[in-house]
mmCIF file of C-alpha atoms in Angstrom:
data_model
loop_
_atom_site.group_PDB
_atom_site.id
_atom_site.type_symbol
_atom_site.label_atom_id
_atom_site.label_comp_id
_atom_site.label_asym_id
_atom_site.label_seq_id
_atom_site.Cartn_x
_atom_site.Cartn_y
_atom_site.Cartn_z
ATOM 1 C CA UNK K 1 -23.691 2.230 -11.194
ATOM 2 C CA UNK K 2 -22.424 -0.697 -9.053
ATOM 3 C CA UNK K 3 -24.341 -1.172 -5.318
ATOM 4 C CA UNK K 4 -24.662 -4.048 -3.433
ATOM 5 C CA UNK K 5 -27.047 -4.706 -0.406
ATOM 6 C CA UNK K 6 -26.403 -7.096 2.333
ATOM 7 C CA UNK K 7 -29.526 -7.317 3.922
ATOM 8 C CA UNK K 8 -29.294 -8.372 7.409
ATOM 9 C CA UNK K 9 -26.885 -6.550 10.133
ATOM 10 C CA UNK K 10 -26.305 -8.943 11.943
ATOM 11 C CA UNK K 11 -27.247 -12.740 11.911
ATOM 12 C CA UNK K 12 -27.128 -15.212 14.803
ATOM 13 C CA UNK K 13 -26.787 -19.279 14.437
ATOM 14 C CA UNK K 14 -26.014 -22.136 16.825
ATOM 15 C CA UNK K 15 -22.756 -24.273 15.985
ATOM 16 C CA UNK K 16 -23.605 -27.336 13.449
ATOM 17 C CA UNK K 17 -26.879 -25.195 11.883
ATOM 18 C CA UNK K 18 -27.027 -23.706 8.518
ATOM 19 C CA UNK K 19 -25.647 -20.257 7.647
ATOM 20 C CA UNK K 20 -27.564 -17.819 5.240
ATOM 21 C CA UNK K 21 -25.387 -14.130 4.573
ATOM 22 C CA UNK K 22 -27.568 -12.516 2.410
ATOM 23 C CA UNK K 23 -26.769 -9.818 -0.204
ATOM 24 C CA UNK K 24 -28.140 -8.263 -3.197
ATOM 25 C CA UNK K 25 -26.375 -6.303 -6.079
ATOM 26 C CA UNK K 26 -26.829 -3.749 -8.508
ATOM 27 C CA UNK K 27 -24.885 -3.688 -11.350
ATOM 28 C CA UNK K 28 -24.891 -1.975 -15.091
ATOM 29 C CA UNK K 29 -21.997 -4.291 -16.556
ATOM 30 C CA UNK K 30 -21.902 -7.981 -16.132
ATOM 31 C CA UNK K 31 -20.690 -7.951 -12.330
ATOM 32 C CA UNK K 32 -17.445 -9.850 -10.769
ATOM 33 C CA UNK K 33 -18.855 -11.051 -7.035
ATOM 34 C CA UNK K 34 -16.754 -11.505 -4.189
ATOM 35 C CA UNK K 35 -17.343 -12.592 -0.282
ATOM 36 C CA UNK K 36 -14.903 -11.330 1.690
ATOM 37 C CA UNK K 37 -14.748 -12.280 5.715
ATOM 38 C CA UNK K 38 -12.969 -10.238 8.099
ATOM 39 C CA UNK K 39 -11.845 -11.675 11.967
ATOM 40 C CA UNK K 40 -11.737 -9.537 15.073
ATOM 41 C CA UNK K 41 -8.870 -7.367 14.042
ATOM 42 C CA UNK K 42 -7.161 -9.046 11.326
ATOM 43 C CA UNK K 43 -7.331 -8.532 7.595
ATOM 44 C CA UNK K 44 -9.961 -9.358 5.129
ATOM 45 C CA UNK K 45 -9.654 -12.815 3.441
ATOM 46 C CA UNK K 46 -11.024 -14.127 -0.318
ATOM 47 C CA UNK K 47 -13.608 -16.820 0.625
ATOM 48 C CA UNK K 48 -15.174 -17.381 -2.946
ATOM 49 C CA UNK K 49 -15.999 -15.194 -6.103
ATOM 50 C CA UNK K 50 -17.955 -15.183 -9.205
ATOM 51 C CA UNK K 51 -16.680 -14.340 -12.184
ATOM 52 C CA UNK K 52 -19.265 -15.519 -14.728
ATOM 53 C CA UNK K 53 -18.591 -18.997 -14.727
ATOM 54 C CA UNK K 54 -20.235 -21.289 -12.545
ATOM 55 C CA UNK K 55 -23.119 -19.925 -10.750
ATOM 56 C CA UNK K 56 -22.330 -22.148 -8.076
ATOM 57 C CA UNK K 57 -19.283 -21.255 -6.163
ATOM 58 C CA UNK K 58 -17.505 -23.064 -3.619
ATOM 59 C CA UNK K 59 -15.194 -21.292 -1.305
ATOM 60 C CA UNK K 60 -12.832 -21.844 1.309
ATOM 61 C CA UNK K 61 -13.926 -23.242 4.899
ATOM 62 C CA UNK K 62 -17.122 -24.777 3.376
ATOM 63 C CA UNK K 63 -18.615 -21.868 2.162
ATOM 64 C CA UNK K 64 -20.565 -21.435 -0.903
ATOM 65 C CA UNK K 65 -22.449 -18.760 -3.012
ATOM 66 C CA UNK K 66 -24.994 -19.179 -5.870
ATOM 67 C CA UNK K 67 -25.344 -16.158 -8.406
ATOM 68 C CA UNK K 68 -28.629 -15.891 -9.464
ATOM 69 C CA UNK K 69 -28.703 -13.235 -11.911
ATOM 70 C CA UNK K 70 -32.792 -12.792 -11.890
ATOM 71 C CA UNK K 71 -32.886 -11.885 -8.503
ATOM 72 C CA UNK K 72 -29.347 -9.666 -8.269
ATOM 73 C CA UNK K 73 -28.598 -12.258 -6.052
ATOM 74 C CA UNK K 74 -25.864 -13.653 -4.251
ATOM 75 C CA UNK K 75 -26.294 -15.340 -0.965
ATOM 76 C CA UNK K 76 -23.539 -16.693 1.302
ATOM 77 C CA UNK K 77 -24.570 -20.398 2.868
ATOM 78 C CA UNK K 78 -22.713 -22.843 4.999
ATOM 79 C CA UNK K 79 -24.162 -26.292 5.833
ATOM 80 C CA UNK K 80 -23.074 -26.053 9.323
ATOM 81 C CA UNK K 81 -21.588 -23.316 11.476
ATOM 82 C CA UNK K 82 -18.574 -23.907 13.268
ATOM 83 C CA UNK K 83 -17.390 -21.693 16.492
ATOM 84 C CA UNK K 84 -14.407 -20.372 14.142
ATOM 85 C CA UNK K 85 -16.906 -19.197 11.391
ATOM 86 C CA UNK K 86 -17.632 -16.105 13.979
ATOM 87 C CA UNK K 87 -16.894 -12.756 11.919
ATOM 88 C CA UNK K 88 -17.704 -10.177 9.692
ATOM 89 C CA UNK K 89 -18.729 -11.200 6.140
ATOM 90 C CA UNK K 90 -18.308 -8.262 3.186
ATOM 91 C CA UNK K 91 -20.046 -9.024 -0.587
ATOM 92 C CA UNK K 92 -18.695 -7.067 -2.975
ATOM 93 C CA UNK K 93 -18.655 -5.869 -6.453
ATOM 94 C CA UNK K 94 -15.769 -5.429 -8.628
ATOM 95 C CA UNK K 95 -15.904 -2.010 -10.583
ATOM 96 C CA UNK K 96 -14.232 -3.284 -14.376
ATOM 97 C CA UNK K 97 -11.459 -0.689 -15.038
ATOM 98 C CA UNK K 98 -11.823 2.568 -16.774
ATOM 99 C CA UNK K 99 -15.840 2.173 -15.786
ATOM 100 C CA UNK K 100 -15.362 4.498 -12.268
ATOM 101 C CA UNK K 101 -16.441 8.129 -11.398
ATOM 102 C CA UNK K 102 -17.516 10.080 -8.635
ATOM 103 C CA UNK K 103 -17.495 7.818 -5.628
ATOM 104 C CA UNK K 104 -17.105 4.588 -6.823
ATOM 105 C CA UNK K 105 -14.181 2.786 -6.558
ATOM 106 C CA UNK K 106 -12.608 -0.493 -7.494
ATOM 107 C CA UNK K 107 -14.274 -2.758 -5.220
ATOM 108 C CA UNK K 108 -17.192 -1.667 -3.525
ATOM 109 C CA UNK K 109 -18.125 -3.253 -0.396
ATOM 110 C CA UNK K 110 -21.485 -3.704 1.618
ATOM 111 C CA UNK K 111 -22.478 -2.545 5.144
ATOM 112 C CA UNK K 112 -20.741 -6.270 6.486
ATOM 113 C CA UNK K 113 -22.980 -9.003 8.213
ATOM 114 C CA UNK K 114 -21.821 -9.892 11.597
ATOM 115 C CA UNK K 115 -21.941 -13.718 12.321
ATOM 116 C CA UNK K 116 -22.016 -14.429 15.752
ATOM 117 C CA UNK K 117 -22.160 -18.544 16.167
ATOM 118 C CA UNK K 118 -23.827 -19.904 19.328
ATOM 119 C CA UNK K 119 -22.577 -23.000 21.114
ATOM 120 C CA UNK N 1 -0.852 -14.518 5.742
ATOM 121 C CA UNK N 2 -1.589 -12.791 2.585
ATOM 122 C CA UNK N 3 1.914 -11.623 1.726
ATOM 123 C CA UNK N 4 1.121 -8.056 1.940
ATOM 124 C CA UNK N 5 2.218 -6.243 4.821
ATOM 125 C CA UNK N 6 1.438 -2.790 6.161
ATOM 126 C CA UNK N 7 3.834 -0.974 8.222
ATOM 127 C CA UNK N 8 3.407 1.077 11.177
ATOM 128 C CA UNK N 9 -0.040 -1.490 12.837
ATOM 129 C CA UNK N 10 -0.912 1.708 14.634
ATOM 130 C CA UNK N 11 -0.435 4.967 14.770
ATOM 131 C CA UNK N 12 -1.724 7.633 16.979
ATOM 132 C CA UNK N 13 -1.361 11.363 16.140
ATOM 133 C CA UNK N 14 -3.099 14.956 16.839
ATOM 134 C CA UNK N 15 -5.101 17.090 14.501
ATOM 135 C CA UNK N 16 -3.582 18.913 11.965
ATOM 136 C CA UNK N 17 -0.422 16.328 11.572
ATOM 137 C CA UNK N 18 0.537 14.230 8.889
ATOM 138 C CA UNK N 19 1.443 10.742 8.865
ATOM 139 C CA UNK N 20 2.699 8.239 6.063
ATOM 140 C CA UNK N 21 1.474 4.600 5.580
ATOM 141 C CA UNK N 22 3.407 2.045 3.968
ATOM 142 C CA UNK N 23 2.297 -0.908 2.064
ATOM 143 C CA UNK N 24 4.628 -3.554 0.216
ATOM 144 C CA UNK N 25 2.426 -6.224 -1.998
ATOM 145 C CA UNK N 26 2.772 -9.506 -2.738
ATOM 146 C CA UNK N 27 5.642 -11.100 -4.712
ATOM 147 C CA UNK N 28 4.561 -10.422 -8.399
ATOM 148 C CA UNK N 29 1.513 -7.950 -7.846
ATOM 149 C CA UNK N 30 1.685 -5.282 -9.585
ATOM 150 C CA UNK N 31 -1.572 -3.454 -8.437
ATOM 151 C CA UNK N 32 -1.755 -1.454 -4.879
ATOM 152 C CA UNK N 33 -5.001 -0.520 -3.837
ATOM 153 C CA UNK N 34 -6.215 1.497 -0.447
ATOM 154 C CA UNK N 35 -9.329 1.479 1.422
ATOM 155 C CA UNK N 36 -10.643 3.037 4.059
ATOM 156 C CA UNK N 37 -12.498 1.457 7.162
ATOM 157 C CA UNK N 38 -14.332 3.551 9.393
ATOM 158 C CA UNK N 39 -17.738 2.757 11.574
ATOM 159 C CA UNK N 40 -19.906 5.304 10.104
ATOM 160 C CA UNK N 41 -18.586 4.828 6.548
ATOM 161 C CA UNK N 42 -17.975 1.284 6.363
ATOM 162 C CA UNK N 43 -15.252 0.059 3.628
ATOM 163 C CA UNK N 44 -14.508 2.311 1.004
ATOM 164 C CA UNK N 45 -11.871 2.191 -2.062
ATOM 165 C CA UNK N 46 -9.289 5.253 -2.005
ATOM 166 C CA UNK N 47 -7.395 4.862 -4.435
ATOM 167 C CA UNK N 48 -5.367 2.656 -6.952
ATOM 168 C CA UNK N 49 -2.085 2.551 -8.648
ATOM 169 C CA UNK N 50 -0.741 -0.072 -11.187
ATOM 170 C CA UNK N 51 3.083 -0.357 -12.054
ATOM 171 C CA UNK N 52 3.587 3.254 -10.529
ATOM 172 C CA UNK N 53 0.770 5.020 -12.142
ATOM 173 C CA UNK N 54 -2.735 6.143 -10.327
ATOM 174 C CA UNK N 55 -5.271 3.660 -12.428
ATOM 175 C CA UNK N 56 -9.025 4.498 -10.098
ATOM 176 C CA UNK N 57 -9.475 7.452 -7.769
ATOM 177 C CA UNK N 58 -12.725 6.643 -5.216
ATOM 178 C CA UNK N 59 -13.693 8.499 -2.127
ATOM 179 C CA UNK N 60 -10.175 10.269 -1.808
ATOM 180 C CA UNK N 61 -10.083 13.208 0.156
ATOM 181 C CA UNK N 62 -7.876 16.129 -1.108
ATOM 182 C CA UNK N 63 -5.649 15.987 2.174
ATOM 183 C CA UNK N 64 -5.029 12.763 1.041
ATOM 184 C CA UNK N 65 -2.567 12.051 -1.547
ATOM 185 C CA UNK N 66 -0.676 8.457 -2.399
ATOM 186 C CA UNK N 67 2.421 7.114 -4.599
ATOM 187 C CA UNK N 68 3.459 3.679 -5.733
ATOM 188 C CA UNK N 69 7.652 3.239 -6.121
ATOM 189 C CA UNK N 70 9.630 1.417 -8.380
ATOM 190 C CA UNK N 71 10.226 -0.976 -6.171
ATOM 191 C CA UNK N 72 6.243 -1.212 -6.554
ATOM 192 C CA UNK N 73 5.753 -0.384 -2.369
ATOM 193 C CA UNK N 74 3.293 2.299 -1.788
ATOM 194 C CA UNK N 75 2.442 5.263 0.690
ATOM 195 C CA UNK N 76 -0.530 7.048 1.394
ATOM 196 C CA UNK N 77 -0.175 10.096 3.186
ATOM 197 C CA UNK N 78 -2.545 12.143 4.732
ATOM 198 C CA UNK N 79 -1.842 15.239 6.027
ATOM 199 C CA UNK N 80 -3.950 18.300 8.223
ATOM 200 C CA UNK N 81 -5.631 14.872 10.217
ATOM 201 C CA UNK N 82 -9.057 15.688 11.587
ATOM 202 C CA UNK N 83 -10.348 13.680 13.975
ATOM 203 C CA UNK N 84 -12.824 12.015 11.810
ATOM 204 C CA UNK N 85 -9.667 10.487 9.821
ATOM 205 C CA UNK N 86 -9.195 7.716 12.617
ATOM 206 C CA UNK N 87 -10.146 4.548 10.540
ATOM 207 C CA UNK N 88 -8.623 1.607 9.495
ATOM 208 C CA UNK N 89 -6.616 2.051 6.652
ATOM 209 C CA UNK N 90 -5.574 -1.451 4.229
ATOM 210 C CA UNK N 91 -4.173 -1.541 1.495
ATOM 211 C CA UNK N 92 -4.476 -4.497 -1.096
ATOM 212 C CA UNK N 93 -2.693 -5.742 -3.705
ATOM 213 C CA UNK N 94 -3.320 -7.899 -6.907
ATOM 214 C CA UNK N 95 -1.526 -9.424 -10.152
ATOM 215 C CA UNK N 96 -2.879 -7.080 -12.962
ATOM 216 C CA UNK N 97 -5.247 -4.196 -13.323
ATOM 217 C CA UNK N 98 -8.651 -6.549 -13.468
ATOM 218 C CA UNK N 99 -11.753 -6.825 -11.356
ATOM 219 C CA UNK N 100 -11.260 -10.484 -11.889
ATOM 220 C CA UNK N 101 -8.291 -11.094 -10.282
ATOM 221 C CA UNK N 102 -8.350 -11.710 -6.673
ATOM 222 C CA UNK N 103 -7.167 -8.593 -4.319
ATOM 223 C CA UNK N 104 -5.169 -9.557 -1.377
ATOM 224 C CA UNK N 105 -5.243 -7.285 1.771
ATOM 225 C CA UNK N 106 -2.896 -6.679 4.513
ATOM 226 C CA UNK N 107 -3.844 -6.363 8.136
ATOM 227 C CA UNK N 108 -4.340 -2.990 8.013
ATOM 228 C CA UNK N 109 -2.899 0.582 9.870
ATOM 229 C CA UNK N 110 -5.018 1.400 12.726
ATOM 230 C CA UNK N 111 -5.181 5.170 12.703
ATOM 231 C CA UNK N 112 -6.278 6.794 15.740
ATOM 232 C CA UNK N 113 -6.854 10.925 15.680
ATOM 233 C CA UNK N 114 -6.616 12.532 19.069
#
């Protein structure tokens, strides 16, 4: 079956520090990885995903994600935080198709980090 | 703007009605997915459909029932509402039937139970 974990409710940085979103997955097949970042009532937007290529994956706004496959890792990281960066941030794991049952479902999505940036 | 629109933005009914949600996809996609978005329960995957047929069923209640067109818009209905049913509702859409392929959601239907 296909979990993932993000590990930290809620995570609190000052504008120009680093960012660290962290989330852990559990997966039987080799796993797709997305982040996903939702603003105060919008939509949710793609930042990056891994789809066994790179480990390394750069996303949109500066964002970036390393899959490290011996830890079930795959942490979120900015260099520095800007005031716009403030949101909710969703890892998820893609489901391959014909492999669901019971609850699980195409994507499946963790609890959400809330970034809240600091001037 | 991801191209995928959701039509009504909110919607408030009673218990016990039904109500119909509308999604149109991108240009091209041919998959339509729905999730759920509630505080207790977080984001979950209802259900998909790919070129007018139901491809993945997730947490899909049985009041709940959804349909993909021709024209490849879709609705999700749910009917006898209980209060718990106010969530946000999106609905996603992507080229082909792949966990690879990115899925593109629209802004969502706020739906509020009263």
């Amino acid at each position: 079956a296909q979990s993932v974990t993000q590990l930290d409710s809620h995570v609190s940085v000052s504008e120009g520090t680093p960012v660290l979103l962290r989330c852990n997955y559990s997966s039987s097949y080799s796993p797709s990885l997305f982040w996903y970042v939702q603003h105060p009532n919008k939509g949710l937007q793609l930042l990056l995903k891994y789809t066994s290529a790179a480990t390394l994956v750069k996303g949109i706004n500066g964002f970036e994600a390393e899959f490290k496959k011996s830890e079930t890792s795959f942490h979120l990281t900015k260099p520095s935080a800007h005031m716009s960066d403030a949101a909710e941030y969703f890892c998820v794991v893609s489901v391959p198709p014909g492999n669901y049952g019971g609850s699980q479902g195409n994507l499946i999505f963790g609890k959400g980090t809330k970034l809240s940036v600091k001037p | 703007d991801s191209g995928v629109t959701q039509t009504p933005k909110h919607l408030i009914t009673a218990t016990g009605q039904r109500v119909t949600l509308r999604c149109s996809p991108r240009s091209g996609d041919l998959s339509v997915y729905w999730y759920q978005q509630s505080l207790d329960q977080g984001l979950q995957f209802l259900i998909q459909y790919y070129n007018g047929e139901e491809r993945a069923k997730g947490n899909i209640l049985e009041r709940f029932s959804a349909q993909q067109f021709p024209d490849l818009h879709s609705e999700l209905n749910l009917s006898s509402l209980e209060l718990g049913d106010s969530a946000l509702y999106f609905c996603a859409s992507s080229v082909a039937d792949s966990n690879a392929y990115e899925q593109y959601f629209g802004p969502g239907t706020r739906l509020t139970v009263t």
